[in-house]
XYZ file of C-alpha atoms in Angstrom:
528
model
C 0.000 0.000 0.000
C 0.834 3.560 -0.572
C 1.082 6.386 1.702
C 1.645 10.221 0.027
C 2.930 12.552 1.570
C 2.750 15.775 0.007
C 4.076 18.144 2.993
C 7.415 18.410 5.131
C 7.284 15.942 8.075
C 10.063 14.277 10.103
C 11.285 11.290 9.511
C 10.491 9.621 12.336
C 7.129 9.454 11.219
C 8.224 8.208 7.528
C 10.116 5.889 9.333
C 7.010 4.867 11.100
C 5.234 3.934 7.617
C 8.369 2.332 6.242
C 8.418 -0.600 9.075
C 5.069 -0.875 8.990
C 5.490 -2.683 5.422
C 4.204 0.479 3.680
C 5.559 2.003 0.363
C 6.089 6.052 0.979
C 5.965 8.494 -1.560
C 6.815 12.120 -0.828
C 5.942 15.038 -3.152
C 6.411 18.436 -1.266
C 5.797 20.799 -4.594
C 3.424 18.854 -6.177
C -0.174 20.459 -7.125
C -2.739 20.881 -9.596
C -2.791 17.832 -12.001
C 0.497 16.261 -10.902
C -0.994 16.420 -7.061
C -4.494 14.181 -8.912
C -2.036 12.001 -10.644
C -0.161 11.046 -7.358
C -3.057 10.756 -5.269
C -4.926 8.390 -7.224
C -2.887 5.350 -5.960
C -2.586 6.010 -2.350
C -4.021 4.319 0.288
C -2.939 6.923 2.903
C -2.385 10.891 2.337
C -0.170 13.132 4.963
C -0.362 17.041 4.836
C 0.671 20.061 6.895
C -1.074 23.408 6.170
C 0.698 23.679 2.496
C -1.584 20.786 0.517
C -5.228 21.745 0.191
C -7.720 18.371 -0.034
C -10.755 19.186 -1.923
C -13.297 17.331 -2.977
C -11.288 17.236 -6.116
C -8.343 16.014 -4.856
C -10.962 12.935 -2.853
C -12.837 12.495 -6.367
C -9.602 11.361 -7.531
C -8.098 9.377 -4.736
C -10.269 6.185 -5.685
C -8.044 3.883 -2.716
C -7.710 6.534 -0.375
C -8.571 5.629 3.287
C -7.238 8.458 5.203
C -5.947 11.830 5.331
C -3.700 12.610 8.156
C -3.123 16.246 9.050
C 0.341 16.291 10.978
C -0.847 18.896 13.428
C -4.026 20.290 14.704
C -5.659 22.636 12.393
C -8.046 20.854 9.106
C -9.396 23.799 7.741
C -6.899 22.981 4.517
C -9.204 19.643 4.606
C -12.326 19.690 3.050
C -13.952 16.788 5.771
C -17.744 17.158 4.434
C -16.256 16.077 0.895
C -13.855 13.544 3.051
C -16.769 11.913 4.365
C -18.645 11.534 1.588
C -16.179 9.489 0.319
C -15.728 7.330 3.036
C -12.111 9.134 3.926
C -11.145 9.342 7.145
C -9.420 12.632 8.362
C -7.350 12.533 11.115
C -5.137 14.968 13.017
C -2.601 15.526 15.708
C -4.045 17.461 18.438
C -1.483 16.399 21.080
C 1.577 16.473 19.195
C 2.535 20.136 19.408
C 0.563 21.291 22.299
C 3.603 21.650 24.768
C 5.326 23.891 21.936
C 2.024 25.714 21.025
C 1.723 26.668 24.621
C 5.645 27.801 25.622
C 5.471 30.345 22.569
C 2.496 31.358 23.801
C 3.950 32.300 27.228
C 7.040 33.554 25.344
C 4.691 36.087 23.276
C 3.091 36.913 26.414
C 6.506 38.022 27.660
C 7.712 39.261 24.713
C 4.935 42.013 24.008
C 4.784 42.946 28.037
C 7.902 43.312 28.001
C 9.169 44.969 24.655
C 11.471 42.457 24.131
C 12.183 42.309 20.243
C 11.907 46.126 20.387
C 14.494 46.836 23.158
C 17.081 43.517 21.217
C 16.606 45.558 17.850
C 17.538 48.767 19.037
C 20.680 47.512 21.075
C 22.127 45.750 18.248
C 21.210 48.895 16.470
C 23.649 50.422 18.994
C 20.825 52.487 21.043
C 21.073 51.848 25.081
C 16.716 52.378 25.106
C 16.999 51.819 28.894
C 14.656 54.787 29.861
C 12.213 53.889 26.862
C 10.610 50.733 27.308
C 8.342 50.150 31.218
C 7.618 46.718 31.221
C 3.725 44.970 32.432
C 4.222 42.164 34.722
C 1.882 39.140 34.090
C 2.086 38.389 38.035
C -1.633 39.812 38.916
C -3.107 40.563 35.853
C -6.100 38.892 34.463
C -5.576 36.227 31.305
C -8.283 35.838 29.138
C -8.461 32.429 26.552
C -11.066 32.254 23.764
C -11.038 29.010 23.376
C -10.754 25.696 25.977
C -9.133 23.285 24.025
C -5.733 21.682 24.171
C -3.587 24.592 24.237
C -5.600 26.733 25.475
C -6.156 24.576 28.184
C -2.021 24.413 28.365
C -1.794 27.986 28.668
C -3.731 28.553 31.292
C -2.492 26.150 33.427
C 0.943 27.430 32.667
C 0.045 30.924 33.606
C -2.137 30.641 36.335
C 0.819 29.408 37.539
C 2.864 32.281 37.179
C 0.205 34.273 38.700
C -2.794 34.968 36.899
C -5.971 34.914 37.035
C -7.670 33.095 34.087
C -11.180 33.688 32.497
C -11.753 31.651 29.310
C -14.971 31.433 26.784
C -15.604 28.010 24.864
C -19.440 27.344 24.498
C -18.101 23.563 24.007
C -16.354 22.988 27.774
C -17.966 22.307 31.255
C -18.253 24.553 33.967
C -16.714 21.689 36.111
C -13.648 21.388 33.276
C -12.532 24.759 33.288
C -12.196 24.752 36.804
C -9.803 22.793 37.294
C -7.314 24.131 35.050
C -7.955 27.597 37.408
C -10.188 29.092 34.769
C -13.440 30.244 35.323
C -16.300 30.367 32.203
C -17.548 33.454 30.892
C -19.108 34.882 27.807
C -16.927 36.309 25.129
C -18.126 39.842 26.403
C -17.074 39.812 29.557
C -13.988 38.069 28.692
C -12.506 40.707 26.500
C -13.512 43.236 29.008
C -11.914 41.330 31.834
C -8.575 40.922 30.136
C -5.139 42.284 30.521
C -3.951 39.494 28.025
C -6.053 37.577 25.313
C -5.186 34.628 24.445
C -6.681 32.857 20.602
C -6.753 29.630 20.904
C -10.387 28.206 18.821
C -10.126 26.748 15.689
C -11.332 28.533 12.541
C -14.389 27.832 11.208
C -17.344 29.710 9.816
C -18.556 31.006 13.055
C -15.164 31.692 14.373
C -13.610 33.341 10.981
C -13.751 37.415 12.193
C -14.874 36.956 15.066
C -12.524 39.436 16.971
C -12.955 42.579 15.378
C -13.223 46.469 16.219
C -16.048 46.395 18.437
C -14.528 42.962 20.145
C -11.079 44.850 20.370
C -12.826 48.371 21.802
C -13.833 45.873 25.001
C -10.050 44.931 25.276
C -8.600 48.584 25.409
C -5.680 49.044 27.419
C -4.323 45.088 27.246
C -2.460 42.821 24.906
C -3.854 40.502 22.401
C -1.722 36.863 21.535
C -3.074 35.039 18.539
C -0.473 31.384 18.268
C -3.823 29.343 17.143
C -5.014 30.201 13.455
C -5.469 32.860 11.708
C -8.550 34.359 10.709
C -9.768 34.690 13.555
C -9.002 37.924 14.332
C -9.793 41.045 11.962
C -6.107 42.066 11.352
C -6.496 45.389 9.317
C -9.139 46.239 12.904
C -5.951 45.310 15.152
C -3.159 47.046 13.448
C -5.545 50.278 13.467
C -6.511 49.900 17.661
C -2.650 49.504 17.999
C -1.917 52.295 16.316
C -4.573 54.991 18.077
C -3.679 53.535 21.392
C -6.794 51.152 22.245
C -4.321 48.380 22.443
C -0.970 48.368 24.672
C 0.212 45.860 22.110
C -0.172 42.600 19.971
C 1.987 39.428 19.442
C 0.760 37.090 16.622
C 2.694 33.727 15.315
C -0.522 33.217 12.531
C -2.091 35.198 9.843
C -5.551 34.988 7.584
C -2.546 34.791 4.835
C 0.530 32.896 4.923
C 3.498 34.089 4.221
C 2.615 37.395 5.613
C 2.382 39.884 2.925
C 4.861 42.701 3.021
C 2.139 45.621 2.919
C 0.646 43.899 6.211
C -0.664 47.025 8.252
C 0.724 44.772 10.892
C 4.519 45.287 10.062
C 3.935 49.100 10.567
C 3.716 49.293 14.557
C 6.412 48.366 16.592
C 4.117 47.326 19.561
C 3.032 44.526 17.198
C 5.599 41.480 17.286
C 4.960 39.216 14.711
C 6.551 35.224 13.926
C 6.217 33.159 11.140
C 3.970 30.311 12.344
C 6.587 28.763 14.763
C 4.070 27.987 17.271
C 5.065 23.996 16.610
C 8.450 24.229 15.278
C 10.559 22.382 17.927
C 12.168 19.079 17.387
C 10.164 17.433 19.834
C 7.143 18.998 18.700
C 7.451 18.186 14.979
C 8.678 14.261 15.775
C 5.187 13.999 18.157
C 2.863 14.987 15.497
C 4.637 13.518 12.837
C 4.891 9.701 14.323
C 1.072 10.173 15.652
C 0.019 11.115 12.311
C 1.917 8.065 10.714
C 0.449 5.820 13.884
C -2.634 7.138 12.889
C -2.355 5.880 9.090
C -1.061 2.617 10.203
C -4.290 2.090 12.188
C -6.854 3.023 9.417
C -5.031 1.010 7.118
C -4.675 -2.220 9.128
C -8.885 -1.716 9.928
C -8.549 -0.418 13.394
C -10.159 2.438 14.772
C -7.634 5.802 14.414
C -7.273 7.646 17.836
C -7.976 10.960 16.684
C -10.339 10.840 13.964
C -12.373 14.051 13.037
C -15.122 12.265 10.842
C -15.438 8.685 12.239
C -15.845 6.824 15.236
C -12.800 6.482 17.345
C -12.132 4.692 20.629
C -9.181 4.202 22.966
C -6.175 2.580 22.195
C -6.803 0.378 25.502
C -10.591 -0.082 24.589
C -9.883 -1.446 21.336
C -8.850 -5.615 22.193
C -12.431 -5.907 23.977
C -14.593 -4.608 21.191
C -12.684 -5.395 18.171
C -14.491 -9.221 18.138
C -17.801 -7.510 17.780
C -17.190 -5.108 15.195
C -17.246 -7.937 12.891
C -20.381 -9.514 14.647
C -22.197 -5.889 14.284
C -21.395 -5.263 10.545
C -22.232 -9.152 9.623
C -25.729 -8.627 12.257
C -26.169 -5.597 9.502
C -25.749 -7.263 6.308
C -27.963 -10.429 7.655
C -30.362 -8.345 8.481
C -30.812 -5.866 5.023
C -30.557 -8.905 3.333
C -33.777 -10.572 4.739
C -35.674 -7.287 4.796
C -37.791 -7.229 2.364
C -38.272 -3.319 1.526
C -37.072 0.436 2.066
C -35.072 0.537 5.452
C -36.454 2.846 7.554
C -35.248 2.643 10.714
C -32.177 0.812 12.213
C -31.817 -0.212 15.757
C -28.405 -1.396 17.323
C -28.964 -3.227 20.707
C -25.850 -4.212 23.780
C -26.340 -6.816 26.149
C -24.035 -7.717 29.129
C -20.301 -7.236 29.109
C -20.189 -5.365 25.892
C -22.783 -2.617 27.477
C -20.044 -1.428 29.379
C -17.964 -0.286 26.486
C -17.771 2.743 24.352
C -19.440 1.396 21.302
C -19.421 3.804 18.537
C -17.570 2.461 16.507
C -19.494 -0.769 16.629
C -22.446 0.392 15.932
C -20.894 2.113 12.316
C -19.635 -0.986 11.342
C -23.473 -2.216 12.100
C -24.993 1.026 10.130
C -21.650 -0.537 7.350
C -23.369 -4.098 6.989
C -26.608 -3.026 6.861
C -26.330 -0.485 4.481
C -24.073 -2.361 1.927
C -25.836 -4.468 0.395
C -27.807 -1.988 -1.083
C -24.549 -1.471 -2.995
C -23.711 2.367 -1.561
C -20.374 3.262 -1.500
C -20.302 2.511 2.386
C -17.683 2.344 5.108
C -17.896 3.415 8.969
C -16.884 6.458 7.986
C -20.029 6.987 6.286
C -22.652 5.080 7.221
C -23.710 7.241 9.828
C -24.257 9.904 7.537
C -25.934 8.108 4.790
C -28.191 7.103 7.470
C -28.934 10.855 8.238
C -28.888 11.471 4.224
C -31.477 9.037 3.899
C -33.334 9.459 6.514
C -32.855 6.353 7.766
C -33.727 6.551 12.245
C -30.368 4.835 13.882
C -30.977 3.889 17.634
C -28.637 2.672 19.957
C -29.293 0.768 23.258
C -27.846 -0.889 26.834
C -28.469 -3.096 28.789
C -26.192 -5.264 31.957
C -28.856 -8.148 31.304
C -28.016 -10.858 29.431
C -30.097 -14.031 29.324
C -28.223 -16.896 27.326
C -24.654 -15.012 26.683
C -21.740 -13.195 28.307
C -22.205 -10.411 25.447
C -24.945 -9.918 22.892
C -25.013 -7.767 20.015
C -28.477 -7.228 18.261
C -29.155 -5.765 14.630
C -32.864 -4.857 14.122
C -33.968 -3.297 10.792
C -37.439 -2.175 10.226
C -39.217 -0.863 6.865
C -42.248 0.502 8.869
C -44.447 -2.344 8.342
C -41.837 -5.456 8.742
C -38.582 -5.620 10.914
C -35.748 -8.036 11.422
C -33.705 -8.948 14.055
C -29.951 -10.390 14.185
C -28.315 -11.610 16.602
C -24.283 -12.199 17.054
C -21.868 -12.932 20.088
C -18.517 -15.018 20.329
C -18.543 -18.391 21.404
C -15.021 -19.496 23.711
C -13.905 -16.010 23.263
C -12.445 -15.996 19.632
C -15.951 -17.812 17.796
C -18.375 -15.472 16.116
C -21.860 -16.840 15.804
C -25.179 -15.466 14.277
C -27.074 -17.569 17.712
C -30.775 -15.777 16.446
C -32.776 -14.754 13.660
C -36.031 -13.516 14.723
C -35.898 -15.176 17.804
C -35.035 -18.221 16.391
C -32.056 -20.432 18.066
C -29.584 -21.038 15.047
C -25.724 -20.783 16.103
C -24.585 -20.103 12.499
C -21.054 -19.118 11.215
C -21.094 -16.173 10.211
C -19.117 -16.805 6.854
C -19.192 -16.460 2.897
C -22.785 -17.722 1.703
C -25.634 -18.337 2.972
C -29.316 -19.390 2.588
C -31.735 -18.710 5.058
C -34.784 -20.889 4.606
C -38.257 -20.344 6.450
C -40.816 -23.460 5.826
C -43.609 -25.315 7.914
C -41.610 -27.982 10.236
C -42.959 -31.000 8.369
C -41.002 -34.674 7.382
C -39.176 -34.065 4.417
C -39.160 -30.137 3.933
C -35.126 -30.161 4.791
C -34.433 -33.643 2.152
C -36.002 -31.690 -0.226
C -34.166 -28.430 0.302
C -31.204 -30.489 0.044
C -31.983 -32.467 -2.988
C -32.931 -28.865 -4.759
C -29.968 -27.567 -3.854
C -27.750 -31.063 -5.260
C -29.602 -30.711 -8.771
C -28.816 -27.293 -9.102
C -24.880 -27.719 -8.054
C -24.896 -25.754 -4.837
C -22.670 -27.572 -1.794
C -24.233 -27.377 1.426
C -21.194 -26.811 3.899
C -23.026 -26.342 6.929
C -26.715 -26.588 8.704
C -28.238 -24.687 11.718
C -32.202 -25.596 12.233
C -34.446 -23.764 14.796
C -38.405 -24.045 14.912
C -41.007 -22.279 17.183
C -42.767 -25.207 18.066
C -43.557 -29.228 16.065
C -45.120 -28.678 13.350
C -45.174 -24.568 13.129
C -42.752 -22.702 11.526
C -39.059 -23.429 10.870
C -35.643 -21.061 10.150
C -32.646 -23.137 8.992
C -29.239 -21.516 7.955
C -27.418 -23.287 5.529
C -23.855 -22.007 4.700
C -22.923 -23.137 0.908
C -20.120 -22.658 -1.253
C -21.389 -21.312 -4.342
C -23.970 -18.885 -5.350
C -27.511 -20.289 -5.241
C -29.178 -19.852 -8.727
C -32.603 -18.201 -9.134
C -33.874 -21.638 -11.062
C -33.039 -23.143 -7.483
C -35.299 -20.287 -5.457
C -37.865 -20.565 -7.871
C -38.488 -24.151 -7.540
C -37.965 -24.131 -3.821
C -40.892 -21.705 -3.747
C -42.986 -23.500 -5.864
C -43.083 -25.850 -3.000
C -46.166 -24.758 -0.948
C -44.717 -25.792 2.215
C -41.701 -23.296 1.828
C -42.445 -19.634 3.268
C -39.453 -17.982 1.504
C -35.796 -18.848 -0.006
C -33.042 -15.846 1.078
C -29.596 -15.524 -0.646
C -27.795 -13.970 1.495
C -23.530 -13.006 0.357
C -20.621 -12.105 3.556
C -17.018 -10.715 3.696
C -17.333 -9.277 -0.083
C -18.331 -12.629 -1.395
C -21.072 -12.764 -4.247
C-alpha cells in the first residue's frame, strides 16, 4: 500500500510507515494535475497546512482511506467532501501542544515586556533603557477564547505564574474549566476582563472574524496573543486599535494569509511582534505529530479504529482488544439483516447486552450502520454510514443493557421498513468464535461466513431432504446446517452455509413448494 505525503514531516514518522510494510511516496511541490495524478494510488495521504484536499483532490483518490493532518488545524481539509467518500481525516491534536503553549507564554513576555523592540535597538547600537516600562503578568487577568488543548495548556501554565484566568468556549464544562484555574464566561465579559487575550479556537465559519473592532474596543488598554489560526481575528481592525492607542500591544505567530504579505498594516507598529507560524516548530514537537500522524495511518489502514479521527468513530487505544471481536459480529448482524428485509429501510436499531454494554461502542455500531447499508450497494464504510443514514433518513438507535439471558455479550441488529422488521443476533462463542445464535428469535448458532441461505418453511417430514436435494440438482454444496423451529409442526428457520452462489432456477423451484415460506440468498465478507 501507498502512503503520500505531500508536505514536510520528520522522519520519524516516515520511518514509522516504512516498518510498517508500507511504500512512501513524498511530493512536497506537487499540485494541480500532478498532485491528482499522485493521489490516485494512495491508500494513505499526509499534509501540513501547504496541501489543500478538496473534494477534487478525494474524487480522484479512488483507494484513499485516510488523510492525516500532521498537526491540529483541518481547515486545509475539506472533511464534508472527506466523508462523503468514506475518507477518514485525522489529526494531531497532542503532538505540538507543549510547543504551542511555551510560545504562547514567550509572546506573552515578549509584548509585556518589549522584548524584540528593546534587542533591535541595542544591536542597532541604542542603550533604550529609559524607553521601554515593562507589564508584569504576576496579577493581571488572562483571558483564553477558546478551551481546548492549548488553550487549556496555557492557562495552566500561567495561572501558575500568577494569573488569574477567564476563558470562553461554548463547548467545555463549567466543572472542566475549573480545574485548570479558569473560570467560564461569555466572550463579552472576557474581552472586558482581560489584561492578556489569548486565541486559541479553531477557525471555522462562526469563528472566521470573530474578533474585530467592536470585540477589540472591550479589550482597550491590554495585549492581544493570537499562536492558534489565523482568521480569527480582523487584522487590518488590530493594526488600526494599535496604532490609536486602544491596544498596549499585539503578538501574533498566525495570519488569515501565509506568508505574511509585506504591505501587512501589521509590520507598521512596533508594539506589534509578529513570527512566522513557529508555534510547533521544535524538534520534539514536529517528531510527536509527525509519528502520531503516521500511527494514525497505520491504524486506518490495518482496519482499526484511528485515535484521533475528526469524521469517524474512534475509541481508545486500551478499549480497542475488547470490542474489536464484535465489530465484525455488528457489521455481519447488519448485512444479515438488510438482506432478509424485504423493503425500504427505515429505521435501524443497534442493541448491547451484558459485558459489551459497558464499552464505548461507537464504533461498533458504524460498522453495524456498514453491513446493513451495503448491500444496497452504496459506496459505504464506517466512515459513512452514519451519515448516509442521516442522508437518507434512515432513524439509527442505539441501546444498553447489563442483562443478558443466554450469553456473556450480545449484540443485536434490528432493521425495520415501517411495516416489517428483522432482528440479528451475534456474540462469540469461547472467546475468539463469532456466531449469528438468532434470527427472529429463532435459536440457530450459524457461522457467520461467505454464503448463505436462510430458509423459512412449515416444520414437516421431508421439507429439509427436499431443500437439500434442490440444492444437489442445481450444483450448490451445502457446507453447513443450523435448524431452529417455534414449536412441532409450526414454523421453521434453517441456515445453511454453501459454497457457491444459489441460482434463481433453485429459489424458484424451492418456492414453488407450498410448504416453503421464503428462499433468502444472502452473500458475507465481499463474497457474491
Amino acid at each position: 500500500m501507498k502512503v503520500l505525503v505531500t508536505d514536510p514531516v520528520a522522519d520519524a514518522g516516515l520511518d514509522v510507515l516504512r516498518e510498517a510494510g508500507y511504500e512512501v511516496e513524498t511530493g512536497y511541490e506537487l499540485e494541480g494535475d500532478d498532485l491528482l495524478e499522485a493521489v490516485a494510488d494512495a491508500q494513505g495521504l499526509i499534509v501540513r497546512s501547504g496541501t489543500e484536499v478538496t473534494e477534487e483532490v478525494l474524487e480522484a483518490a479512488d483507494e484513499l482511506v485516510i488523510v492525516g493532518r500532521a498537526g491540529i488545524g483541518v481547515d486545509n481539509i475539506d472533511i464534508d467532501a472527506a466523508t462523503d467518500h468514506g475518507v477518514i481525516v485525522a489529526n494531531a491534536p497532542e503532538g505540538n501542544v507543549r510547543a504551542a503553549a511555551e510560545h504562547t507564554v514567550a509572546m506573552a513576555f515578549a509584548i509585556a515586556r518589549s522584548i524584540p523592540q528593546a534587542h533591535i535597538r541595542l544591536k542597532d547600537g541604542e542603550w533604550a533603557k529609559s524607553d521601554y516600562l515593562g507589564t508584569e503578568l504576576n496579577g493581571k487577568t488572562l483571558g483564553v477564547v477558546g478551551l481546548g488543548r492549548v488553550g487549556q495548556e496555557v492557562a495552566k501554565k500561567l495561572d501558575a505564574l500568577g494569573m488569574d484566568v477567564v476563558a470562553f468556549d461554548p463547548y467545555i464544562s463549567e466543572e472542566r474549566a475549573e480545574r485548570i484555574g479558569a473560570e467560564l464566561v461569555d466572550l463579552e465579559p472576557c474581552l472586558e476582563r482581560a489584561d492578556f487575550l489569548s486565541i486559541h479556537t479553531p477557525l471555522t465559519p462562526e469563528t472566521e472574524g470573530m474578533i474585530g473592532p467592536e470585540e477589540l474596543d472591550l479589550l482597550e488598554g491590554g495585549y492581544l496573543i493570537n499562536v492558534g489560526r489565523g482568521g480569527i481575528v480582523q487584522e487590518d481592525a488590530l493594526a488600526a486599535k494599535v496604532e490609536d492607542g486602544t491596544l498596549e500591544g499585539a503578538a501574533l505567530d498566525v495570519f488569515a494569509e501565509e506568508p505574511l504579505p509585506a504591505d501587512s498594516p501589521l509590520l507598521d507598529h512596533d508594539d506589534v511582534i509578529v513570527t512566522p507560524h513557529l508555534g510547533a516548530s521544535t524538534e520534539a514537537a514536529q517528531e510527536n505529530v509527525a509519528t502520531s500522524t503516521a500511527e494514525q495511518i497505520v491504524a486506518a489502514l490495518e482496519g482499526e479504529p484511528v485515535a484521533n479521527a475528526l469524521n469517524a468513530p474512534s475509541i481508545d487505544e486500551s478499549a480497542f482488544p475488547r470490542v474489536e471481536p464484535y465489530v465484525d459480529i455488528a457489521e455481519t448482524a447488519g448485512k444479515v439483516a438488510a438482506q432478509l428485509l424485504d423493503g425500504r429501510i427505515e429505521e435501524v436499531e443497534v442493541t448491547y447486552e451484558g459485558d459489551i454494554a459497558d464499552e464505548d461502542v461507537e464504533f461498533v455500531t458504524a460498522s453495524a450502520l456498514k453491513g446493513v447499508f451495503e448491500p444496497l450497494e452504496w459506496q459505504v464504510n464506517a466512515v459513512n454510514a452514519p451519515q448516509i443514514a442521516e442522508d437518507r433518513g434512515v432513524d439509527v438507535t442505539e441501546s444498553k443493557t447489563r442483562q443478558a439471558e443466554d450469553f456473556q455479550s450480545l449484540v443485536s441488529v434490528t432493521v425495520t421498513n415501517g411495516d416489517d422488521s428483522v432482528t440479528v443476533e451475534g456474540t462469540l462463542f469461547a472467546g475468539d468464535d463469532p456466531r449469528i445464535v438468532r434470527v427472529d428469535g429463532y435459536r440457530v448458532d450459524a457461522i457467520p461466513h461467505g454464503k448463505m441461505v436462510v430458509t423459512r418453511n412449515t416444520d414437516e417430514p421431508g421439507v429439509i431432504g427436499l431443500i437439500g436435494s434442490v440444492m444437489g440438482k442445481h450444483g450448490v454444496n451445502i457446507a453447513g446446517m443450523f435448524n431452529a423451529r417455534e414449536t412441532i409442526g409450526g414454523e421453521a428457520l434453517t441456515v445453511y452455509n454453501v459454497d457457491s452462489e444459489v441460482p434463481d432456477a433453485a429459489k424458484a423451484e424451492l418456492n414453488e413448494d407450498e410448504r416453503i415460506i421464503d428462499v433468502d440468498y444472502i452473500t458475507l465478507n465481499g463474497q457474491s
